[in-house]
Amino acid sequence: MLFNVVAGLVVLGLAVWLIGQLLRYKGVAMIGAAIIIIAGSAIALTGVEIRTGETRSYSYSEFNGTAVRDNATVSYDYQTRTLAQILNIGVLGSLGLGGLVMLLGAVLMSQTLAEDL
């Protein structure tokens, strides 16, 4: 999963949880916490990838013996590296990072449920 998507899901989950807490809507707050738990499980299962570059390739055609670039046909190949590779933490590091994000969601969920006790 791309880093931008993971960060967006965590921020969205925090925003939804905060709105639910401020307006005292438990269901909304629980949905926000669940979004964070889902993002953490996605990190643990697939790891986090960061886009490091792109490669463009154009198609060429020949016109009167001269190669002419055809701008209508462009293909992109995105290069990514995992966060575990960049930080040199290995596979267990991704599991640990995903576990921490899931733990954050679980703490927020238990905070929402504990208000009635």
Backbone as numpy.savetxt, mean C-alpha at the origin, in Angstrom:
# Nx Ny Nz CAx CAy CAz Cx Cy Cz
2.28 -5.27 -2.62 1.43 -4.11 -2.62 2.33 -2.88 -2.62
1.98 -1.88 -3.39 2.79 -0.68 -3.49 2.71 0.16 -2.22
3.80 0.81 -1.89 3.90 1.60 -0.68 2.85 2.70 -0.63
2.59 3.34 -1.76 1.59 4.42 -1.80 0.20 3.91 -1.43
-0.14 2.71 -1.89 -1.45 2.14 -1.60 -1.55 1.79 -0.11
-0.50 1.19 0.44 -0.50 0.82 1.85 -0.61 2.07 2.72
0.19 3.08 2.41 0.15 4.32 3.19 -1.24 4.97 3.09
-1.82 4.95 1.90 -3.16 5.52 1.71 -4.21 4.77 2.52
-4.11 3.43 2.55 -5.08 2.65 3.32 -4.95 2.91 4.81
-3.73 3.01 5.30 -3.52 3.27 6.73 -4.04 4.67 7.09
-3.75 5.66 6.26 -4.23 7.02 6.53 -5.76 7.07 6.44
-6.33 6.40 5.45 -7.78 6.35 5.33 -8.41 5.68 6.55
-7.81 4.57 6.99 -8.33 3.88 8.16 -8.25 4.74 9.42
-7.13 5.44 9.58 -7.00 6.33 10.74 -8.01 7.47 10.69
-8.23 8.02 9.50 -9.19 9.12 9.36 -10.61 8.65 9.65
-10.97 7.49 9.13 -12.32 6.96 9.37 -12.49 6.63 10.85
-11.46 6.04 11.48 -11.54 5.73 12.90 -11.68 7.01 13.72
-10.90 8.03 13.38 -10.96 9.29 14.12 -12.32 9.97 13.98
-12.87 9.96 12.77 -14.21 10.53 12.56 -15.25 9.76 13.38
-15.14 8.44 13.38 -16.07 7.63 14.18 -15.94 7.91 15.67
-14.71 8.11 16.13 -14.51 8.42 17.54 -15.06 9.81 17.90
-14.78 10.78 17.05 -15.23 12.14 17.34 -16.75 12.28 17.32
-17.39 11.58 16.38 -18.84 11.66 16.27 -19.55 10.59 17.09
-18.78 9.77 17.81 -19.29 8.69 18.65 -20.13 7.66 17.87
-19.65 7.36 16.66 -20.24 6.29 15.86 -19.30 5.09 15.93
-19.67 4.12 16.76 -18.78 2.97 16.94 -18.57 2.18 15.66
-19.63 2.02 14.89 -19.52 1.24 13.65 -18.53 1.85 12.67
-18.55 3.16 12.56 -17.63 3.84 11.65 -16.19 3.68 12.16
-16.01 3.82 13.47 -14.68 3.66 14.04 -14.16 2.24 13.85
-15.05 1.26 13.98 -14.65 -0.14 13.78 -14.26 -0.41 12.32
-14.97 0.23 11.40 -14.61 0.07 9.98 -13.21 0.63 9.73
-12.90 1.78 10.31 -11.56 2.36 10.15 -10.49 1.45 10.70
-10.73 0.86 11.89 -9.77 -0.06 12.48 -9.63 -1.32 11.62
-10.73 -1.78 11.05 -10.68 -2.97 10.18 -9.87 -2.69 8.91
-9.98 -1.48 8.37 -9.19 -1.11 7.19 -7.70 -1.19 7.51
-7.32 -0.74 8.70 -5.90 -0.79 9.09 -5.45 -2.24 9.26
-6.29 -3.09 9.85 -5.94 -4.51 10.00 -5.78 -5.16 8.64
-6.65 -4.84 7.69 -6.56 -5.40 6.34 -5.27 -4.95 5.66
-4.91 -3.68 5.82 -3.65 -3.19 5.24 -2.46 -3.92 5.85
-2.49 -4.16 7.16 -1.40 -4.89 7.80 -1.29 -6.32 7.32
-2.43 -6.97 7.11 -2.38 -8.34 6.60 -1.87 -8.38 5.16
-2.19 -7.36 4.38 -1.66 -7.31 3.01 -0.15 -7.14 3.03
0.36 -6.35 3.98 1.81 -6.20 4.11 2.44 -7.53 4.49
1.83 -8.22 5.44 2.40 -9.50 5.90 2.37 -10.56 4.81
1.33 -10.54 3.97 1.21 -11.58 2.94 2.04 -11.29 1.71
2.04 -10.04 1.25 2.68 -9.74 -0.03 3.91 -8.86 0.08
4.13 -8.23 1.22 5.25 -7.31 1.35 4.90 -5.97 0.74
5.77 -5.02 0.94 5.56 -3.67 0.43 6.58 -3.42 -0.66
6.13 -2.95 -1.81 7.02 -2.65 -2.93 7.05 -1.15 -3.16
8.21 -0.66 -3.54 8.40 0.75 -3.86 8.85 0.84 -5.31
8.19 1.69 -6.07 8.53 1.85 -7.48 9.85 2.60 -7.58
10.83 1.99 -8.24 12.17 2.59 -8.33 12.48 3.18 -9.69
11.71 2.87 -10.69 11.99 3.42 -12.01 11.06 2.83 -13.05
11.21 3.29 -14.24 10.40 2.77 -15.33 11.24 2.71 -16.58
10.86 1.80 -17.45 11.52 1.64 -18.73 10.48 1.85 -19.82
10.79 2.72 -20.75 9.88 2.95 -21.88 10.47 2.31 -23.12
9.61 1.70 -23.88 10.06 1.15 -25.15 9.09 1.60 -26.23
9.64 2.06 -27.32 8.86 2.58 -28.43 8.96 1.60 -29.59
7.96 1.62 -30.42 8.03 0.81 -31.62 8.55 1.69 -32.76
9.33 1.08 -33.61 9.93 1.79 -34.74 9.42 1.18 -36.03
9.25 2.03 -37.00 8.90 1.55 -38.32 9.92 2.15 -39.31
9.96 1.58 -40.46 10.94 2.04 -41.44 10.22 2.84 -42.52
10.76 4.01 -42.80 10.20 4.88 -43.82 11.33 5.32 -44.74
11.30 4.88 -45.98 12.33 5.19 -46.99 13.72 4.83 -46.48
13.83 3.67 -45.83 15.14 3.21 -45.36 15.58 3.85 -44.06
14.77 4.69 -43.45 15.14 5.36 -42.20 14.19 4.88 -41.09
14.76 4.59 -39.95 13.92 4.16 -38.82 13.21 5.37 -38.24
11.88 5.27 -38.12 11.06 6.36 -37.59 10.34 5.84 -36.35
10.45 6.60 -35.28 9.80 6.18 -34.04 8.30 6.45 -34.13
7.54 5.43 -33.78 6.09 5.53 -33.78 5.63 5.88 -32.36
5.20 7.10 -32.15 4.82 7.54 -30.81 3.49 6.95 -30.35
2.76 6.35 -31.24 1.47 5.80 -30.86 1.62 4.51 -30.03
2.74 3.81 -30.18 2.94 2.57 -29.47 4.10 2.72 -28.49
3.73 2.92 -27.22 4.72 3.06 -26.15 4.34 2.06 -25.06
5.30 1.27 -24.63 5.02 0.35 -23.53 5.91 0.72 -22.34
5.34 0.63 -21.16 6.04 0.97 -19.93 6.26 -0.29 -19.11
7.41 -0.40 -18.52 7.72 -1.50 -17.62 8.23 -0.88 -16.32
7.45 -1.00 -15.26 7.82 -0.39 -13.99 8.70 -1.34 -13.18
9.75 -0.80 -12.62 10.66 -1.58 -11.81 10.37 -1.29 -10.34
10.24 -2.33 -9.56 9.95 -2.17 -8.14 10.96 -2.96 -7.31
11.15 -2.51 -6.09 11.94 -3.24 -5.10 11.11 -3.34 -3.84
11.25 -4.42 -3.13 10.48 -4.57 -1.90 11.13 -3.74 -0.80
10.31 -3.34 0.14 10.81 -2.57 1.27 11.80 -3.40 2.08
11.58 -4.71 2.13 12.50 -5.60 2.84 13.88 -5.58 2.18
13.95 -5.48 0.84 15.23 -5.39 0.16 15.91 -4.06 0.41
15.13 -2.98 0.40 15.71 -1.66 0.59 16.26 -1.51 2.00
15.50 -1.96 2.99 15.93 -1.85 4.39 16.79 -3.02 4.84
16.95 -4.01 3.97 17.76 -5.20 4.24 17.27 -5.91 5.51
15.96 -6.15 5.59 15.39 -6.77 6.78 14.89 -8.18 6.52
14.83 -8.61 5.29 14.41 -9.97 4.98 12.90 -10.16 5.03
12.49 -11.41 4.85 11.07 -11.74 4.80 10.43 -11.56 6.17
11.13 -11.91 7.22 10.56 -11.77 8.56 10.32 -10.31 8.91
11.09 -9.41 8.32 10.85 -7.99 8.53 9.51 -7.55 7.97
9.14 -8.08 6.81 7.82 -7.75 6.24 6.71 -8.30 7.11
6.91 -9.51 7.61 5.91 -10.07 8.52 5.81 -9.23 9.78
6.96 -8.76 10.28 6.95 -7.93 11.48 6.29 -6.59 11.24
6.57 -5.97 10.10 5.94 -4.68 9.76 4.44 -4.83 9.59
4.03 -5.88 8.91 2.60 -6.15 8.76 1.95 -6.45 10.10
2.66 -7.17 10.96 2.14 -7.47 12.29 1.98 -6.22 13.13
2.91 -5.28 13.00 2.79 -4.02 13.75 1.59 -3.20 13.27
1.36 -3.17 11.97 0.22 -2.42 11.45 -1.08 -3.10 11.88
-1.11 -4.44 11.85 -2.30 -5.15 12.34 -2.51 -4.91 13.82
-1.42 -4.85 14.59 -1.52 -4.57 16.02 -2.08 -3.17 16.26
-1.66 -2.21 15.45 -2.22 -0.86 15.57 -3.73 -0.88 15.35
-4.18 -1.59 14.32 -5.61 -1.70 14.06 -6.34 -2.40 15.19
-5.72 -3.42 15.78 -6.36 -4.14 16.88 -6.46 -3.26 18.12
-5.43 -2.44 18.37 -5.48 -1.53 19.52 -6.59 -0.50 19.32
-6.70 0.04 18.10 -7.77 1.00 17.84 -9.14 0.36 17.98
-9.27 -0.88 17.53 -10.54 -1.59 17.64 -10.88 -1.85 19.10
-9.90 -2.28 19.88 -10.18 -2.54 21.30 -10.47 -1.24 22.04
-9.85 -0.15 21.64 -10.15 1.16 22.23 -11.60 1.55 21.98
-12.07 1.27 20.79 -13.46 1.58 20.45 -14.42 0.72 21.26
-14.10 -0.56 21.43 -14.98 -1.46 22.17 -14.91 -1.21 23.67
-13.81 -0.72 24.19 -13.62 -0.57 25.63 -14.32 0.67 26.18
-14.83 1.52 25.33 -15.45 2.75 25.83 -16.73 2.50 26.62
-17.42 1.40 26.36 -18.66 1.11 27.07 -18.42 0.45 28.41
-17.25 -0.12 28.60 -16.99 -0.86 29.84 -16.74 0.02 31.02
